[in-house]
PDB file of C-alpha atoms in Angstrom:
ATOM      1  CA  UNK A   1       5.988  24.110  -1.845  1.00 73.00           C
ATOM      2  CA  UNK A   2       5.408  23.158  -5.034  1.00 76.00           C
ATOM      3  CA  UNK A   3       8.111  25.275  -6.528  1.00 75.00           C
ATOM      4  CA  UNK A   4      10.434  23.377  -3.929  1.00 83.00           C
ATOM      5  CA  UNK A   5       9.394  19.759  -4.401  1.00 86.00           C
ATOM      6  CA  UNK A   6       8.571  20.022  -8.349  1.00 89.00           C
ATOM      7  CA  UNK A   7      11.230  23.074 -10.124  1.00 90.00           C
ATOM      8  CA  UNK A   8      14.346  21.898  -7.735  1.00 92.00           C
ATOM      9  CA  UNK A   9      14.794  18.472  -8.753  1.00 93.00           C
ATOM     10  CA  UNK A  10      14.027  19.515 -12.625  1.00 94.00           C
ATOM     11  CA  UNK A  11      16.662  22.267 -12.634  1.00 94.00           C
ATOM     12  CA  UNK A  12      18.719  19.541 -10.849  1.00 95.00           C
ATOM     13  CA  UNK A  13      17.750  16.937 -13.475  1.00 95.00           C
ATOM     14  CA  UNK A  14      18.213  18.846 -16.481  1.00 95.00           C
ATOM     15  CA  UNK A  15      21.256  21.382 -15.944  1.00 95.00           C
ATOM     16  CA  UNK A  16      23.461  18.406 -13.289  1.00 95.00           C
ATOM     17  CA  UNK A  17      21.997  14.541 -13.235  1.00 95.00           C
ATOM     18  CA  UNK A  18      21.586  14.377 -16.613  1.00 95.00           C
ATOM     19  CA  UNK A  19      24.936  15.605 -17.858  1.00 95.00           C
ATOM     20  CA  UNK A  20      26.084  13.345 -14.876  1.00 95.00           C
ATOM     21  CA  UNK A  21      24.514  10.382 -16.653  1.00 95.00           C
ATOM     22  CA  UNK A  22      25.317  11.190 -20.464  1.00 94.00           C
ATOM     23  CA  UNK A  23      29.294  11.350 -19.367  1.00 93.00           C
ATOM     24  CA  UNK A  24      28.942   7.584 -17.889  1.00 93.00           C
ATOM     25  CA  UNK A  25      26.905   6.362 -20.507  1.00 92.00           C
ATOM     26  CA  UNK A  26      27.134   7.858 -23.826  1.00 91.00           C
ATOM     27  CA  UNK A  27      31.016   7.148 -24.514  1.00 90.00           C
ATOM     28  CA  UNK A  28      30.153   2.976 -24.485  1.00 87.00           C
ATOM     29  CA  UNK A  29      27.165   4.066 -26.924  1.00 84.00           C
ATOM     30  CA  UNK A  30      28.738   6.852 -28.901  1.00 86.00           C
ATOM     31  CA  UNK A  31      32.653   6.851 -28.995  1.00 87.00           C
ATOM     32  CA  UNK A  32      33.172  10.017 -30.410  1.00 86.00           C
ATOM     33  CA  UNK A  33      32.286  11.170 -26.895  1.00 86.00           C
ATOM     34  CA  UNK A  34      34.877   8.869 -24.673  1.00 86.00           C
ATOM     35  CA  UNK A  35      37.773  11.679 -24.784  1.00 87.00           C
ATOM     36  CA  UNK A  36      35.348  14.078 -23.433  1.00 90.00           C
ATOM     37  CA  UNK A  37      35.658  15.300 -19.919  1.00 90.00           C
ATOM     38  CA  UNK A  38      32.446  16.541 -17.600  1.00 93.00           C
ATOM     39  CA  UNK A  39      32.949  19.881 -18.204  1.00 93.00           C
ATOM     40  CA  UNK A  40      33.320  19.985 -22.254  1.00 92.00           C
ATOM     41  CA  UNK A  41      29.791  17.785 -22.232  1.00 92.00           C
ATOM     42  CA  UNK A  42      27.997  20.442 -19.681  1.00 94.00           C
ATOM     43  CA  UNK A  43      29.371  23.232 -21.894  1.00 93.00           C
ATOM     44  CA  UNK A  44      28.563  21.360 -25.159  1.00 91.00           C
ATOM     45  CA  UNK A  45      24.561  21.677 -23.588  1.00 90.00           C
ATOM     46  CA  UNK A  46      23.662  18.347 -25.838  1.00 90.00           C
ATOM     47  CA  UNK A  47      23.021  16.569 -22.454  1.00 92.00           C
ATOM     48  CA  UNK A  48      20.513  19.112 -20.856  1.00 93.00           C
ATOM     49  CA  UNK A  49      17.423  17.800 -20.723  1.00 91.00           C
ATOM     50  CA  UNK A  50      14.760  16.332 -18.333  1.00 92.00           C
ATOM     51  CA  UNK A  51      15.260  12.280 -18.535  1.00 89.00           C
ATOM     52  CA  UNK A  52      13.281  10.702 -16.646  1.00 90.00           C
ATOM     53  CA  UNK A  53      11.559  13.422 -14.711  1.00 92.00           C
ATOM     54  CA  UNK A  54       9.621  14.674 -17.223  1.00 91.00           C
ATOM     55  CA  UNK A  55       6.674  13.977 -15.457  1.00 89.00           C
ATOM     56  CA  UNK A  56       7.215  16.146 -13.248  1.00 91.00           C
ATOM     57  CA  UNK A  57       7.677  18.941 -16.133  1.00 92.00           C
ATOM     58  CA  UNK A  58       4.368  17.580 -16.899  1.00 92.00           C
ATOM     59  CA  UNK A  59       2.855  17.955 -13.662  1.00 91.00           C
ATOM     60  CA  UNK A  60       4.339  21.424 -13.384  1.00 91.00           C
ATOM     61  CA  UNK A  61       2.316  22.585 -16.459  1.00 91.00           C
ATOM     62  CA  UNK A  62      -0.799  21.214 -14.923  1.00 92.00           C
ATOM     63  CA  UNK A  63       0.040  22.666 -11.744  1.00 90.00           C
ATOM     64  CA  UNK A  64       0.835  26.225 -13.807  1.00 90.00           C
ATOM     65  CA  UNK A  65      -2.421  26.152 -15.440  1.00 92.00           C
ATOM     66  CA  UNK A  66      -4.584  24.993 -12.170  1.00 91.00           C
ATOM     67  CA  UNK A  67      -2.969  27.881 -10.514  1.00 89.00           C
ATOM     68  CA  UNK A  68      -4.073  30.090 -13.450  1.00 91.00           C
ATOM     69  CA  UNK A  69      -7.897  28.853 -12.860  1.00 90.00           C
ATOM     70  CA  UNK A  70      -7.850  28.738  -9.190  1.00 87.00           C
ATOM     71  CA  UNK A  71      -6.663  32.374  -9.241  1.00 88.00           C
ATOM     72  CA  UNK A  72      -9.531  33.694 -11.704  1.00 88.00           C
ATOM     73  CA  UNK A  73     -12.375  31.156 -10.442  1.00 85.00           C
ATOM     74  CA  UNK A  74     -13.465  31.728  -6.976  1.00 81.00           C
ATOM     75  CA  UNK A  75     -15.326  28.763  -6.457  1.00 79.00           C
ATOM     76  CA  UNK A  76     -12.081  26.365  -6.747  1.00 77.00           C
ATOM     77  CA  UNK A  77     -11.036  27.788  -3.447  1.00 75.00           C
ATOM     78  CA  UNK A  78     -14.450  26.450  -1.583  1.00 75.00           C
ATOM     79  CA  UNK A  79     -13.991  23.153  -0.099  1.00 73.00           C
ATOM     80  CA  UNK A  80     -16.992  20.741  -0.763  1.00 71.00           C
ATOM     81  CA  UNK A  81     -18.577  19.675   2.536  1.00 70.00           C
ATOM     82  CA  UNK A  82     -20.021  16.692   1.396  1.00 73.00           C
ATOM     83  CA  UNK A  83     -17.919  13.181  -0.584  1.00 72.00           C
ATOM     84  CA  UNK A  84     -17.684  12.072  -3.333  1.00 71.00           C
ATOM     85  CA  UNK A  85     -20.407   9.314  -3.623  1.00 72.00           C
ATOM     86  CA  UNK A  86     -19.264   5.622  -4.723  1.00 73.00           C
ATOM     87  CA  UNK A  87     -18.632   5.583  -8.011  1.00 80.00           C
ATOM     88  CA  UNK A  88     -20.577   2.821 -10.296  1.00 85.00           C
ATOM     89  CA  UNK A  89     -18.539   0.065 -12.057  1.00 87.00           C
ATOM     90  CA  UNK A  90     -20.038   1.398 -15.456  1.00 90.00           C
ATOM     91  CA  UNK A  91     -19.122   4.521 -15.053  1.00 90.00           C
ATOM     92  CA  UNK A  92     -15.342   3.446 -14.811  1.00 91.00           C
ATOM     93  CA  UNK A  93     -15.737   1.143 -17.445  1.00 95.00           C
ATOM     94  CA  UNK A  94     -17.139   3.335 -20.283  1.00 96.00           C
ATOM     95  CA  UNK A  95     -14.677   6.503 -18.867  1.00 94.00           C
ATOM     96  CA  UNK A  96     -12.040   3.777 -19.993  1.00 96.00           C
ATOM     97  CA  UNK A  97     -13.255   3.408 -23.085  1.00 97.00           C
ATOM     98  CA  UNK A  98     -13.705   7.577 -24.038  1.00 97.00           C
ATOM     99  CA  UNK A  99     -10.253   7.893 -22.892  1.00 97.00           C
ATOM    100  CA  UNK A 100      -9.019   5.376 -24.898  1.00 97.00           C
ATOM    101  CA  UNK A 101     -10.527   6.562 -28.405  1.00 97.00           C
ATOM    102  CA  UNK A 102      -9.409   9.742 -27.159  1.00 97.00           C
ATOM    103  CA  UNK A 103      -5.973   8.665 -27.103  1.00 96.00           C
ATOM    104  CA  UNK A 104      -6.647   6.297 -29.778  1.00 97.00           C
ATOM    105  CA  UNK A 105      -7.041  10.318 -31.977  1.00 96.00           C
ATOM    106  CA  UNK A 106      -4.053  11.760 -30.893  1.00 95.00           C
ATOM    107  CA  UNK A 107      -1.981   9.022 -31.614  1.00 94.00           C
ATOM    108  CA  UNK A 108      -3.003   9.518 -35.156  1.00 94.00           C
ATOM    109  CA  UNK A 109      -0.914  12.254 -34.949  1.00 91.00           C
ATOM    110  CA  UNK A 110       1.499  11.693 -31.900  1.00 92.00           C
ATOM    111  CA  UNK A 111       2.192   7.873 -32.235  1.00 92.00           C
ATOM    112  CA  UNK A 112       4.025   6.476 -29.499  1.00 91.00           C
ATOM    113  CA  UNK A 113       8.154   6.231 -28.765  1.00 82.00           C
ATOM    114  CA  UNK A 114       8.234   9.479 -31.333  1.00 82.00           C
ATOM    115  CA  UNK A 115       8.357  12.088 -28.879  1.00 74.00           C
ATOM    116  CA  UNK A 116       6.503  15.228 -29.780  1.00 72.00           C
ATOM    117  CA  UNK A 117       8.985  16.992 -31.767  1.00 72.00           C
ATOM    118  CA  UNK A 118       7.891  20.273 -29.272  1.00 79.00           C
ATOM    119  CA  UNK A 119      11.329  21.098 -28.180  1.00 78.00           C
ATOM    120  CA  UNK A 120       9.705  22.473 -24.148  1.00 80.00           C
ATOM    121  CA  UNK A 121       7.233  18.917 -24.376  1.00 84.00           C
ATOM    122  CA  UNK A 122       9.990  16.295 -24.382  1.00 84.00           C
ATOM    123  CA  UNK A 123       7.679  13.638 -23.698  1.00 83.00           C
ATOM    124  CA  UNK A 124       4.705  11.134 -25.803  1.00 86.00           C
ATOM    125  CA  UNK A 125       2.146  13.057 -26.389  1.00 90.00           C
ATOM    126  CA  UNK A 126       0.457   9.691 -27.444  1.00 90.00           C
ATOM    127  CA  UNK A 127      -0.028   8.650 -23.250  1.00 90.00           C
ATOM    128  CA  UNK A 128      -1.145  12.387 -22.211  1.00 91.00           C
ATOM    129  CA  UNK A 129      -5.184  12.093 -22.853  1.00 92.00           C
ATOM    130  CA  UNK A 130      -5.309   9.813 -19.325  1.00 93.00           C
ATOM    131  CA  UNK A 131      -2.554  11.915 -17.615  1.00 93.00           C
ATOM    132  CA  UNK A 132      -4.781  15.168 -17.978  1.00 93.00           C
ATOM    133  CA  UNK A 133      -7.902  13.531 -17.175  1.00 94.00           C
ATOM    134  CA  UNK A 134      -6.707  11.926 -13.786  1.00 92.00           C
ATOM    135  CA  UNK A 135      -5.062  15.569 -12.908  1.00 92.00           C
ATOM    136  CA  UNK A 136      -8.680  17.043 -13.374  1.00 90.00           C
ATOM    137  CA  UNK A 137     -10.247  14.318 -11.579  1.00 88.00           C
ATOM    138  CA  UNK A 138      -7.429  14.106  -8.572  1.00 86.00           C
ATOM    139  CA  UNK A 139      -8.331  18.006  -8.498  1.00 85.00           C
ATOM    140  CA  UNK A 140     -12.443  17.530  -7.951  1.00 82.00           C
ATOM    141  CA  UNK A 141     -11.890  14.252  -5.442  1.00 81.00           C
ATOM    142  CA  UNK A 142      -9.236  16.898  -3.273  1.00 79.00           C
ATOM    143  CA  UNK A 143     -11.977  19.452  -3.567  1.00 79.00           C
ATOM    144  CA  UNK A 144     -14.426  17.346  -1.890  1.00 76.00           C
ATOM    145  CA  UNK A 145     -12.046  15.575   0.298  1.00 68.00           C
ATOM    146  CA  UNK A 146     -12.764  11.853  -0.949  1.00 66.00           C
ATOM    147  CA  UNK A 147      -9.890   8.857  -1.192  1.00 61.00           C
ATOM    148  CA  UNK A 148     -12.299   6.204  -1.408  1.00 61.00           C
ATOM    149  CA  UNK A 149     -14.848   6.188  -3.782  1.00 68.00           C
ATOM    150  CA  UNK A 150     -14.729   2.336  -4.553  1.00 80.00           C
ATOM    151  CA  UNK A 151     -15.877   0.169  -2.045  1.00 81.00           C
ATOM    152  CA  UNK A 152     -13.907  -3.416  -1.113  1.00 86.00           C
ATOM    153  CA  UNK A 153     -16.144  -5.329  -2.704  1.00 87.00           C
ATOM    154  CA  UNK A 154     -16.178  -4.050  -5.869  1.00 88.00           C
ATOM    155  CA  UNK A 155     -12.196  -3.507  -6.172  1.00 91.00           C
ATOM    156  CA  UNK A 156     -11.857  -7.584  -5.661  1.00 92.00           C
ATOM    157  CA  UNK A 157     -13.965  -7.944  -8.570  1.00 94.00           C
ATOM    158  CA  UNK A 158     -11.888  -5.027 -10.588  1.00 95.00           C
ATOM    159  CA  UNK A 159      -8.813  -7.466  -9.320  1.00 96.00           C
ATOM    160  CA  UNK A 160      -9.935 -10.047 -10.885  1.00 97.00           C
ATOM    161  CA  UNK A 161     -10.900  -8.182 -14.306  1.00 97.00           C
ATOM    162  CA  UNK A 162      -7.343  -6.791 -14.129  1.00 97.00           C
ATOM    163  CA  UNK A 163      -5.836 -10.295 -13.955  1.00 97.00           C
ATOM    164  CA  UNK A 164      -8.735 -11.141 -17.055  1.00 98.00           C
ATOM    165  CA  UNK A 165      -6.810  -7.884 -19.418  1.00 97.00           C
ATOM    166  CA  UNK A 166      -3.622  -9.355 -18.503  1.00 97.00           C
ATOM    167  CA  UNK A 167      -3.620 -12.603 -19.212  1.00 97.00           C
ATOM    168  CA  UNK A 168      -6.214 -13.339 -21.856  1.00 97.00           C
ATOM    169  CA  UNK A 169      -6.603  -9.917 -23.568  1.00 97.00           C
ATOM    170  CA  UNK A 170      -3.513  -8.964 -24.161  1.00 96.00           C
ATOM    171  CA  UNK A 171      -1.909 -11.816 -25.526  1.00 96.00           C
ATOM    172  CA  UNK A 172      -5.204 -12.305 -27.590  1.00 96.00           C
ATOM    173  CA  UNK A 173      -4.948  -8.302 -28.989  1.00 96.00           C
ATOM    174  CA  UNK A 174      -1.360  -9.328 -29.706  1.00 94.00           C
ATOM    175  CA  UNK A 175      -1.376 -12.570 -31.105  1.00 94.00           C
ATOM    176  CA  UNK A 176      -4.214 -11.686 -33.596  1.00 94.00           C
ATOM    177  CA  UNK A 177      -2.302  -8.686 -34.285  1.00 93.00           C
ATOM    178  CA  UNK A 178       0.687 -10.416 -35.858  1.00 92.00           C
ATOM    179  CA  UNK A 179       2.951  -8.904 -32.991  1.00 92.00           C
ATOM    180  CA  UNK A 180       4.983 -11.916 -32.873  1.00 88.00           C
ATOM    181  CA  UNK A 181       5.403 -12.234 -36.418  1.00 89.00           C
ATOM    182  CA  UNK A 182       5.877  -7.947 -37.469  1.00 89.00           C
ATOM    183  CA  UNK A 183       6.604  -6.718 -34.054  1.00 89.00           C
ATOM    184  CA  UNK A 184       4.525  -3.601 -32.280  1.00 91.00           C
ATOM    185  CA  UNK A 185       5.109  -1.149 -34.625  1.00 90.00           C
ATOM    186  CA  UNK A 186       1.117  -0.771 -35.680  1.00 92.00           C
ATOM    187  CA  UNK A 187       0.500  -0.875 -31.990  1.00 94.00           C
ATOM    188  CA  UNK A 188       1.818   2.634 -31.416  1.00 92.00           C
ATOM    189  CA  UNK A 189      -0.835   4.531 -34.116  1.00 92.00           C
ATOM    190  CA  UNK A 190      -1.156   6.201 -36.920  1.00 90.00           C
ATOM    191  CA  UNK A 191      -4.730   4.972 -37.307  1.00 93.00           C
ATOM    192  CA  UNK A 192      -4.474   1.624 -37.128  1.00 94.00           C
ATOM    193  CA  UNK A 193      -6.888  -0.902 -35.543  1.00 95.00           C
ATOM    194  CA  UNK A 194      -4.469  -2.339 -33.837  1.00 95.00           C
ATOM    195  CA  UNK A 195      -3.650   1.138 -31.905  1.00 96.00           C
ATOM    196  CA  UNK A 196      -7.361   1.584 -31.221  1.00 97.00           C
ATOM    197  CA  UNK A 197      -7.331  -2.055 -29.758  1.00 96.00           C
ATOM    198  CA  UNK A 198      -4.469  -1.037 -27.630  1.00 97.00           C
ATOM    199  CA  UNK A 199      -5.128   2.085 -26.531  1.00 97.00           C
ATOM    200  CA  UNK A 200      -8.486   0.708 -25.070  1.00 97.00           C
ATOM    201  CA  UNK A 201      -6.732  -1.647 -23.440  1.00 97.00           C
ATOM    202  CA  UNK A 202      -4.328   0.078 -22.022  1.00 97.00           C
ATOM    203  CA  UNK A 203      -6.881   2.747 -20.120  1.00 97.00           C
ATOM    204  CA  UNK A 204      -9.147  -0.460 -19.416  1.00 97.00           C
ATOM    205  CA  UNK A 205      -5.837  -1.920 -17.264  1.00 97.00           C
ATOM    206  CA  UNK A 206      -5.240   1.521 -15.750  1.00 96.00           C
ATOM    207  CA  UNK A 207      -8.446   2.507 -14.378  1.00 95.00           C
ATOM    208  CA  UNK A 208      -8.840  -1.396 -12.887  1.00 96.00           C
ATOM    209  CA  UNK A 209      -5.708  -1.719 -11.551  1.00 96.00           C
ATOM    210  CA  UNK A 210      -6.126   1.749  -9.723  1.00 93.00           C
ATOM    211  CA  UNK A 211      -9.515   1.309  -8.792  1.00 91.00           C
ATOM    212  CA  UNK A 212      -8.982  -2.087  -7.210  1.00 93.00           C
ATOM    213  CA  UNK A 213      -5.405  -0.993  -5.508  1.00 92.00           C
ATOM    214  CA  UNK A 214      -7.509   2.619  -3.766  1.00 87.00           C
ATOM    215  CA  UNK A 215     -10.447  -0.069  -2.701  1.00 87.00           C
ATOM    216  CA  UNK A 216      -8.140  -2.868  -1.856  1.00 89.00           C
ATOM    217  CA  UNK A 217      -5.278  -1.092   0.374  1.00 86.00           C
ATOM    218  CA  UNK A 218      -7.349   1.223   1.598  1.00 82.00           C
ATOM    219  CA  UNK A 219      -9.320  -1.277   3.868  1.00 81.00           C
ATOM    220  CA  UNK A 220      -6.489  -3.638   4.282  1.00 80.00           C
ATOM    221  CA  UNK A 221      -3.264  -2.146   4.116  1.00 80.00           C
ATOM    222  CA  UNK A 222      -3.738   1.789   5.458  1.00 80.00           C
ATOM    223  CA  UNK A 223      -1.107   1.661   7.801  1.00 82.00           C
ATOM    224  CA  UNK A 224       2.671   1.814   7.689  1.00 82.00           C
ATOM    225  CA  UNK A 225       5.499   0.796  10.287  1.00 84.00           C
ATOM    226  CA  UNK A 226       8.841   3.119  10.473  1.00 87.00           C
ATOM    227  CA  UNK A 227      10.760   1.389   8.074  1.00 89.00           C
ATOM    228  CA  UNK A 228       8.013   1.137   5.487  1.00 85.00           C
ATOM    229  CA  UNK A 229       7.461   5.267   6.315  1.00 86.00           C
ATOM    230  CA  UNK A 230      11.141   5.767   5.796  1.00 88.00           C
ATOM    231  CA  UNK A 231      11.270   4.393   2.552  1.00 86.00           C
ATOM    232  CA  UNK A 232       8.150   5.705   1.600  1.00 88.00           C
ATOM    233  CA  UNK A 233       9.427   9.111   2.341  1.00 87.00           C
ATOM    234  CA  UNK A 234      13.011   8.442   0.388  1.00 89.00           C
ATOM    235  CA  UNK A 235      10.903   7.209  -2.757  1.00 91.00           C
ATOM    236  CA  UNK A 236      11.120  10.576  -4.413  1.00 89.00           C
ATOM    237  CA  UNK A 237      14.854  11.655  -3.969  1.00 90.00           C
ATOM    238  CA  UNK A 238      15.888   7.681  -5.203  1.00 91.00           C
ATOM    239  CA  UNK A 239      13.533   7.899  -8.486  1.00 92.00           C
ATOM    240  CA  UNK A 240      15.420  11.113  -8.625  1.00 92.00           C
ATOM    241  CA  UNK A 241      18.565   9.999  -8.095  1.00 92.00           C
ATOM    242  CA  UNK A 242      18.649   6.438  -9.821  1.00 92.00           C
ATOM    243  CA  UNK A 243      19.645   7.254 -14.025  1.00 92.00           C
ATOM    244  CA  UNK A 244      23.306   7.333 -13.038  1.00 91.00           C
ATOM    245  CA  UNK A 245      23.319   4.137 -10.704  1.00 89.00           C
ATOM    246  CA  UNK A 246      21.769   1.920 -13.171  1.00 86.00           C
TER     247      UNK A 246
END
């Protein structure tokens, strides 16, 4: 299944959608490339790549090396009869904070919107500290069968800390940052206070905003009617599918 739903669409992506893409948009970007037809770009190979799906090149690494532990650790296969208990708010809140010193570190190294120069990795680096800790975590909640781990209550009052982040924090972290007056550049890393400051941020938004949307629309929006299904279930193929529309 996986092998269907994750390797298709990437082979798709990188060896047909993308070249797709490239021969609509790079000739109004680069002109050198206007005279060139479909096939001369596919056989050139400098359109192959991922795009936008490589998350799920990402998630098929995870997936590889899940599949490696789960074949060499028995007790991965053992379904925990019991839930996961509800989760305290502090808990969340200092898990926000490790992961965002952690990502504040690699960004020393891997500072954002500069790739990772790792030719089968074509993605930031920089983001990948909160992307491998929800995989692991996603993995333990499956293991002992819990989706709600936040009660109602307490994902109103993570609602209301998001909206705090957005609109007071973040225009304070940038305003005091000189953003407006030098641009984000120091935001992205290299060591800078100002990538610390964001990176916190940015894992302290996360982690609300997903704990209050699993508490929230869990108790009050857990149901779907056919058209809402339908789309639901066409989500995939249109993220897909959408480079070469737009």
């Amino acid at each position: 299944e996986r092998i269907i739903r994750l390797g298709i669409p990437l082979a798709f992506t990188f060896f047909f959608l993308n070249v797709f893409t490239a021969y609509i948009a790079w000739p109004a970007k680069y002109p050198n490339y206007a005279d060139f037809s479909f096939m001369e770009l596919w056989s050139s190979g400098r359109a192959f790549g991922v795009g936008v799906m490589w998350f799920v090149l990402a998630l098929s690494y995870f997936t590889l090396l899940y599949l490696i532990a789960y074949t060499f650790i028995p007790s991965l296969r053992n379904k925990q009869k019991k839930k996961l208990p509800t989760i305290k708010w502090y808990y969340i809140f200092l898990t926000s904070i490790l992961i965002g010193v952690v990502t504040f570190i690699v960004r020393i190294k891997f500072p954002l919107f500069k790739g990772s120069g790792i030719p089968w990795m074509p993605f930031d680096i920089g983001h990948f500290s909160q992307y491998i800790f929800l995989f692991v975590f996603g993995v333990i909640a499956a293991r002992y069968n819990s989706d709600l781990f936040v009660s109602f209550k307490h994902a109103k009052k993570w609602a209301w800390f998001v909206l705090f982040l957005m609109l007071v924090a973040f225009p304070a972290l940038f305003f005091i940052g000189d953003a407006h007056l030098y641009g984000v550049k120091q935001f992205a890393g290299r060591g800078t206070w100002h990538s610390l400051g964001f990176a916190i941020w940015e894992q302290l938004i996360g982690f609300s905003i997903m704990v209050a949307l699993l508490g929230i629309l869990k108790i009050k929006w857990n149901k779907q009617c056919k058209i809402a299904k339908s789309l639901s279930d066409s989500a995939y193929a249109l993220y897909v599918l959408h480079p070469p529309v737009l």
